[in-house]
PDB file of C-alpha atoms in Angstrom:
ATOM      1  CA  PHE A   3      37.048 -12.610  15.850  1.00  0.00           C
ATOM      2  CA  HIS A   4      38.862 -11.321  18.768  1.00  0.00           C
ATOM      3  CA  SER A   5      38.452  -7.518  17.760  1.00  0.00           C
ATOM      4  CA  SER A   6      34.854  -8.110  17.052  1.00  0.00           C
ATOM      5  CA  MET A   7      34.054  -9.273  20.368  1.00  0.00           C
ATOM      6  CA  MET A   8      36.104  -6.358  22.062  1.00  0.00           C
ATOM      7  CA  PHE A   9      33.991  -4.130  19.753  1.00  0.00           C
ATOM      8  CA  PHE A  10      30.913  -5.618  20.989  1.00  0.00           C
ATOM      9  CA  SER A  11      31.994  -5.564  24.611  1.00  0.00           C
ATOM     10  CA  LEU A  12      32.855  -1.850  24.104  1.00  0.00           C
ATOM     11  CA  ALA A  13      29.745  -1.081  22.491  1.00  0.00           C
ATOM     12  CA  ILE A  14      27.818  -2.993  25.328  1.00  0.00           C
ATOM     13  CA  SER A  15      29.625  -0.836  28.003  1.00  0.00           C
ATOM     14  CA  VAL A  16      28.839   2.461  26.167  1.00  0.00           C
ATOM     15  CA  VAL A  17      25.293   1.716  25.680  1.00  0.00           C
ATOM     16  CA  GLY A  18      24.889   0.652  29.391  1.00  0.00           C
ATOM     17  CA  SER A  19      26.714   3.786  30.517  1.00  0.00           C
ATOM     18  CA  VAL A  20      24.346   5.963  28.377  1.00  0.00           C
ATOM     19  CA  LEU A  21      21.263   3.973  29.294  1.00  0.00           C
ATOM     20  CA  ALA A  22      22.410   4.469  32.998  1.00  0.00           C
ATOM     21  CA  SER A  23      22.693   8.254  32.894  1.00  0.00           C
ATOM     22  CA  GLN A  24      19.294   8.721  31.239  1.00  0.00           C
ATOM     23  CA  PRO A  25      16.383  10.050  33.266  1.00  0.00           C
ATOM     24  CA  GLU A  26      13.366   7.400  33.633  1.00  0.00           C
ATOM     25  CA  LEU A  27      10.324   8.641  31.649  1.00  0.00           C
ATOM     26  CA  ALA A  28       6.974   8.271  32.979  1.00  0.00           C
ATOM     27  CA  ALA A  29       5.117   4.838  31.523  1.00  0.00           C
ATOM     28  CA  GLY A  30       2.758   7.648  29.524  1.00  0.00           C
ATOM     29  CA  TRP A  31       5.443   9.473  28.047  1.00  0.00           C
ATOM     30  CA  ARG A  32       7.288   6.184  27.517  1.00  0.00           C
ATOM     31  CA  ALA A  33       4.673   4.992  25.332  1.00  0.00           C
ATOM     32  CA  VAL A  34       3.847   8.071  23.549  1.00  0.00           C
ATOM     33  CA  ALA A  35       7.655   8.246  22.465  1.00  0.00           C
ATOM     34  CA  ALA A  36       7.668   4.505  21.453  1.00  0.00           C
ATOM     35  CA  THR A  37       4.530   4.890  19.469  1.00  0.00           C
ATOM     36  CA  GLY A  38       5.743   8.000  17.774  1.00  0.00           C
ATOM     37  CA  ALA A  39       9.291   6.484  17.052  1.00  0.00           C
ATOM     38  CA  TYR A  40       7.997   3.289  15.909  1.00  0.00           C
ATOM     39  CA  ILE A  41       5.357   4.939  13.519  1.00  0.00           C
ATOM     40  CA  SER A  42       8.069   7.391  11.922  1.00  0.00           C
ATOM     41  CA  ALA A  43      10.466   4.441  11.437  1.00  0.00           C
ATOM     42  CA  THR A  44       7.982   2.131   9.932  1.00  0.00           C
ATOM     43  CA  LEU A  45       6.788   4.725   7.472  1.00  0.00           C
ATOM     44  CA  LEU A  46      10.293   6.044   6.594  1.00  0.00           C
ATOM     45  CA  THR A  47      11.674   2.547   5.843  1.00  0.00           C
ATOM     46  CA  LEU A  48       8.379   0.495   4.750  1.00  0.00           C
ATOM     47  CA  PRO A  49       8.937   1.310   0.794  1.00  0.00           C
ATOM     48  CA  LEU A  50      12.503  -0.143   1.234  1.00  0.00           C
ATOM     49  CA  ASP A  51      11.343  -3.196   3.161  1.00  0.00           C
ATOM     50  CA  VAL A  52       8.666  -3.739   0.273  1.00  0.00           C
ATOM     51  CA  ILE A  53      11.458  -3.324  -2.461  1.00  0.00           C
ATOM     52  CA  LYS A  54      13.745  -5.823  -0.464  1.00  0.00           C
ATOM     53  CA  THR A  55      10.888  -8.133  -0.064  1.00  0.00           C
ATOM     54  CA  ARG A  56       9.867  -8.089  -3.909  1.00  0.00           C
ATOM     55  CA  MET A  57      13.879  -8.378  -4.727  1.00  0.00           C
ATOM     56  CA  GLN A  58      13.860 -11.740  -2.667  1.00  0.00           C
ATOM     57  CA  THR A  59      10.878 -13.106  -4.297  1.00  0.00           C
ATOM     58  CA  SER A  60      10.864 -15.012  -7.816  1.00  0.00           C
ATOM     59  CA  HIS A  61       8.861 -12.475  -9.690  1.00  0.00           C
ATOM     60  CA  ALA A  62      11.746  -9.853  -9.427  1.00  0.00           C
ATOM     61  CA  SER A  63      14.608 -11.703  -9.382  1.00  0.00           C
ATOM     62  CA  GLY A  64      17.761 -10.365 -11.050  1.00  0.00           C
ATOM     63  CA  ARG A  65      16.364  -6.753 -10.954  1.00  0.00           C
ATOM     64  CA  SER A  66      18.131  -3.916  -9.044  1.00  0.00           C
ATOM     65  CA  ALA A  67      16.406  -2.038  -6.266  1.00  0.00           C
ATOM     66  CA  TRP A  68      15.853   1.073  -8.668  1.00  0.00           C
ATOM     67  CA  GLN A  69      14.041  -1.325 -11.324  1.00  0.00           C
ATOM     68  CA  VAL A  70      12.026  -3.010  -8.712  1.00  0.00           C
ATOM     69  CA  ALA A  71      10.837   0.457  -7.380  1.00  0.00           C
ATOM     70  CA  ALA A  72      10.026   1.605 -10.819  1.00  0.00           C
ATOM     71  CA  LEU A  73       8.168  -1.420 -11.668  1.00  0.00           C
ATOM     72  CA  ILE A  74       6.070  -0.975  -8.318  1.00  0.00           C
ATOM     73  CA  MET A  75       5.421   2.372  -9.369  1.00  0.00           C
ATOM     74  CA  ARG A  76       4.504   1.745 -12.778  1.00  0.00           C
ATOM     75  CA  LYS A  77       1.989  -1.177 -11.801  1.00  0.00           C
ATOM     76  CA  GLU A  78       0.866  -0.238  -8.228  1.00  0.00           C
ATOM     77  CA  GLY A  79       1.491   3.322  -7.884  1.00  0.00           C
ATOM     78  CA  ALA A  80       2.961   5.193  -4.837  1.00  0.00           C
ATOM     79  CA  ALA A  81       0.391   3.093  -2.636  1.00  0.00           C
ATOM     80  CA  GLY A  82       2.469  -0.162  -3.792  1.00  0.00           C
ATOM     81  CA  LEU A  83       5.605   1.083  -2.085  1.00  0.00           C
ATOM     82  CA  PHE A  84       3.485   0.854   1.424  1.00  0.00           C
ATOM     83  CA  ALA A  85       2.202  -2.599   0.725  1.00  0.00           C
ATOM     84  CA  GLY A  86       1.546  -3.863   4.241  1.00  0.00           C
ATOM     85  CA  VAL A  87       1.623  -0.816   6.241  1.00  0.00           C
ATOM     86  CA  TRP A  88      -1.734  -1.721   8.263  1.00  0.00           C
ATOM     87  CA  PRO A  89      -0.134  -4.900   9.669  1.00  0.00           C
ATOM     88  CA  ALA A  90       2.859  -3.094  10.292  1.00  0.00           C
ATOM     89  CA  MET A  91       1.116  -0.492  12.180  1.00  0.00           C
ATOM     90  CA  LEU A  92      -0.687  -3.050  14.227  1.00  0.00           C
ATOM     91  CA  MET A  93       2.725  -3.972  15.248  1.00  0.00           C
ATOM     92  CA  ALA A  94       3.071  -0.860  17.139  1.00  0.00           C
ATOM     93  CA  PRO A  95       1.835  -2.295  20.573  1.00  0.00           C
ATOM     94  CA  GLY A  96       4.618  -4.482  20.575  1.00  0.00           C
ATOM     95  CA  ALA A  97       7.102  -1.728  20.146  1.00  0.00           C
ATOM     96  CA  VAL A  98       5.574   0.166  22.719  1.00  0.00           C
ATOM     97  CA  LEU A  99       5.337  -2.871  25.270  1.00  0.00           C
ATOM     98  CA  GLN A 100       9.093  -3.381  24.521  1.00  0.00           C
ATOM     99  CA  TYR A 101      10.340  -0.092  25.141  1.00  0.00           C
ATOM    100  CA  SER A 102       7.993   0.563  28.236  1.00  0.00           C
ATOM    101  CA  MET A 103       9.333  -2.537  29.961  1.00  0.00           C
ATOM    102  CA  MET A 104      12.995  -1.268  29.578  1.00  0.00           C
ATOM    103  CA  ASP A 105      13.061   0.698  32.842  1.00  0.00           C
ATOM    104  CA  PRO A 106      11.260  -1.917  35.203  1.00  0.00           C
ATOM    105  CA  LEU A 107      13.337  -4.639  33.714  1.00  0.00           C
ATOM    106  CA  ARG A 108      16.520  -2.709  34.140  1.00  0.00           C
ATOM    107  CA  ALA A 109      15.621  -2.079  37.661  1.00  0.00           C
ATOM    108  CA  ARG A 110      15.839  -5.811  38.271  1.00  0.00           C
ATOM    109  CA  MET A 111      18.579  -7.084  35.960  1.00  0.00           C
ATOM    110  CA  SER A 112      21.313  -5.786  33.623  1.00  0.00           C
ATOM    111  CA  ALA A 113      20.715  -4.092  30.284  1.00  0.00           C
ATOM    112  CA  VAL A 114      21.504  -7.088  27.948  1.00  0.00           C
ATOM    113  CA  PRO A 115      18.999  -9.492  29.621  1.00  0.00           C
ATOM    114  CA  ALA A 116      16.588  -6.853  30.176  1.00  0.00           C
ATOM    115  CA  SER A 117      16.729  -6.198  26.256  1.00  0.00           C
ATOM    116  CA  CYS A 118      16.349  -9.826  25.659  1.00  0.00           C
ATOM    117  CA  VAL A 119      13.369 -10.330  27.572  1.00  0.00           C
ATOM    118  CA  ALA A 120      11.796  -7.210  26.300  1.00  0.00           C
ATOM    119  CA  ALA A 121      12.605  -8.232  22.649  1.00  0.00           C
ATOM    120  CA  PHE A 122      11.162 -11.849  23.365  1.00  0.00           C
ATOM    121  CA  VAL A 123       7.833 -10.286  24.412  1.00  0.00           C
ATOM    122  CA  GLU A 124       7.834  -7.738  21.320  1.00  0.00           C
ATOM    123  CA  ILE A 125       8.506 -10.642  18.768  1.00  0.00           C
ATOM    124  CA  THR A 126       5.948 -12.915  20.271  1.00  0.00           C
ATOM    125  CA  ILE A 127       3.208 -10.041  19.786  1.00  0.00           C
ATOM    126  CA  LYS A 128       4.593  -8.910  16.445  1.00  0.00           C
ATOM    127  CA  CYS A 129       5.181 -12.314  14.519  1.00  0.00           C
ATOM    128  CA  PRO A 130       1.604 -12.804  13.226  1.00  0.00           C
ATOM    129  CA  PHE A 131       1.485  -9.234  11.936  1.00  0.00           C
ATOM    130  CA  GLU A 132       4.845  -9.772  10.120  1.00  0.00           C
ATOM    131  CA  LEU A 133       3.593 -12.776   8.535  1.00  0.00           C
ATOM    132  CA  VAL A 134       0.754 -10.808   7.083  1.00  0.00           C
ATOM    133  CA  ARG A 135       2.974  -7.882   6.260  1.00  0.00           C
ATOM    134  CA  THR A 136       5.604  -9.848   4.456  1.00  0.00           C
ATOM    135  CA  GLN A 137       2.944 -11.653   2.373  1.00  0.00           C
ATOM    136  CA  LEU A 138       1.320  -8.360   1.141  1.00  0.00           C
ATOM    137  CA  GLN A 139       4.851  -6.854   0.510  1.00  0.00           C
ATOM    138  CA  GLY A 140       5.680  -9.739  -1.697  1.00  0.00           C
ATOM    139  CA  GLY A 141       2.547  -8.999  -3.798  1.00  0.00           C
ATOM    140  CA  ALA A 142      -0.048 -11.388  -2.366  1.00  0.00           C
ATOM    141  CA  GLY A 143      -2.203 -10.584  -5.342  1.00  0.00           C
ATOM    142  CA  GLY A 144      -4.493  -8.138  -3.859  1.00  0.00           C
ATOM    143  CA  SER A 145      -5.269 -10.536  -0.848  1.00  0.00           C
ATOM    144  CA  ALA A 146      -6.570  -8.810   2.400  1.00  0.00           C
ATOM    145  CA  ALA A 147      -4.803  -9.221   5.552  1.00  0.00           C
ATOM    146  CA  ARG A 148      -8.087 -11.113   7.120  1.00  0.00           C
ATOM    147  CA  GLY A 149      -7.799 -13.414   4.205  1.00  0.00           C
ATOM    148  CA  ILE A 150      -4.158 -14.053   4.598  1.00  0.00           C
ATOM    149  CA  ILE A 151      -5.006 -14.888   8.516  1.00  0.00           C
ATOM    150  CA  ALA A 152      -7.865 -16.873   7.587  1.00  0.00           C
ATOM    151  CA  SER A 153      -6.259 -19.082   5.019  1.00  0.00           C
ATOM    152  CA  THR A 154      -3.079 -19.700   7.329  1.00  0.00           C
ATOM    153  CA  ILE A 155      -5.384 -20.816  10.148  1.00  0.00           C
ATOM    154  CA  MET A 156      -7.197 -23.187   7.954  1.00  0.00           C
ATOM    155  CA  ALA A 157      -4.513 -24.880   6.053  1.00  0.00           C
ATOM    156  CA  PRO A 158      -1.579 -25.427   8.129  1.00  0.00           C
ATOM    157  CA  GLY A 159      -3.120 -24.164  11.366  1.00  0.00           C
ATOM    158  CA  PHE A 160      -3.199 -21.310  14.067  1.00  0.00           C
ATOM    159  CA  ILE A 161       0.410 -22.057  15.279  1.00  0.00           C
ATOM    160  CA  TRP A 162       1.742 -21.010  11.664  1.00  0.00           C
ATOM    161  CA  LEU A 163       0.934 -17.361  12.368  1.00  0.00           C
ATOM    162  CA  TRP A 164       4.237 -17.586  14.586  1.00  0.00           C
ATOM    163  CA  ALA A 165       6.150 -19.343  11.451  1.00  0.00           C
ATOM    164  CA  GLY A 166      10.018 -18.506  11.752  1.00  0.00           C
ATOM    165  CA  TYR A 167       9.735 -17.317  15.219  1.00  0.00           C
TER     166      TYR A 167
END
């Protein structure tokens, strides 16, 4: 435990010094960089996220990641590995806002509290889209995102769009 805390403290110090030495980007360029980074990372990791989500659901239990990937390819084609891509892309504004908030927040507080505030805003924006993405990735039976949102609002209620928050 003690060594973990020392490592965490060292990591925070290193990150803080790196952030302090970086020049500030203009807001527009910061938004462009955040959008590009978010879209690239999402497209690269979404297939892994789909496989993980399917492995966590009952209809893929006991199978390896390779077996789940092969099953998705066989039944749904390559598009199946990108289930939930549109709700994931709709989460981009949350990531852009989080990234764009960092310099103004860091001007008012240290890096860790600034990161926490920015992450809180991002999570609040992204949560409903994550609900839809996860249900689509889990194989929501061809449901459309609009149908998932409507059924969530109708049955448990609007606040359930933030379930797990």
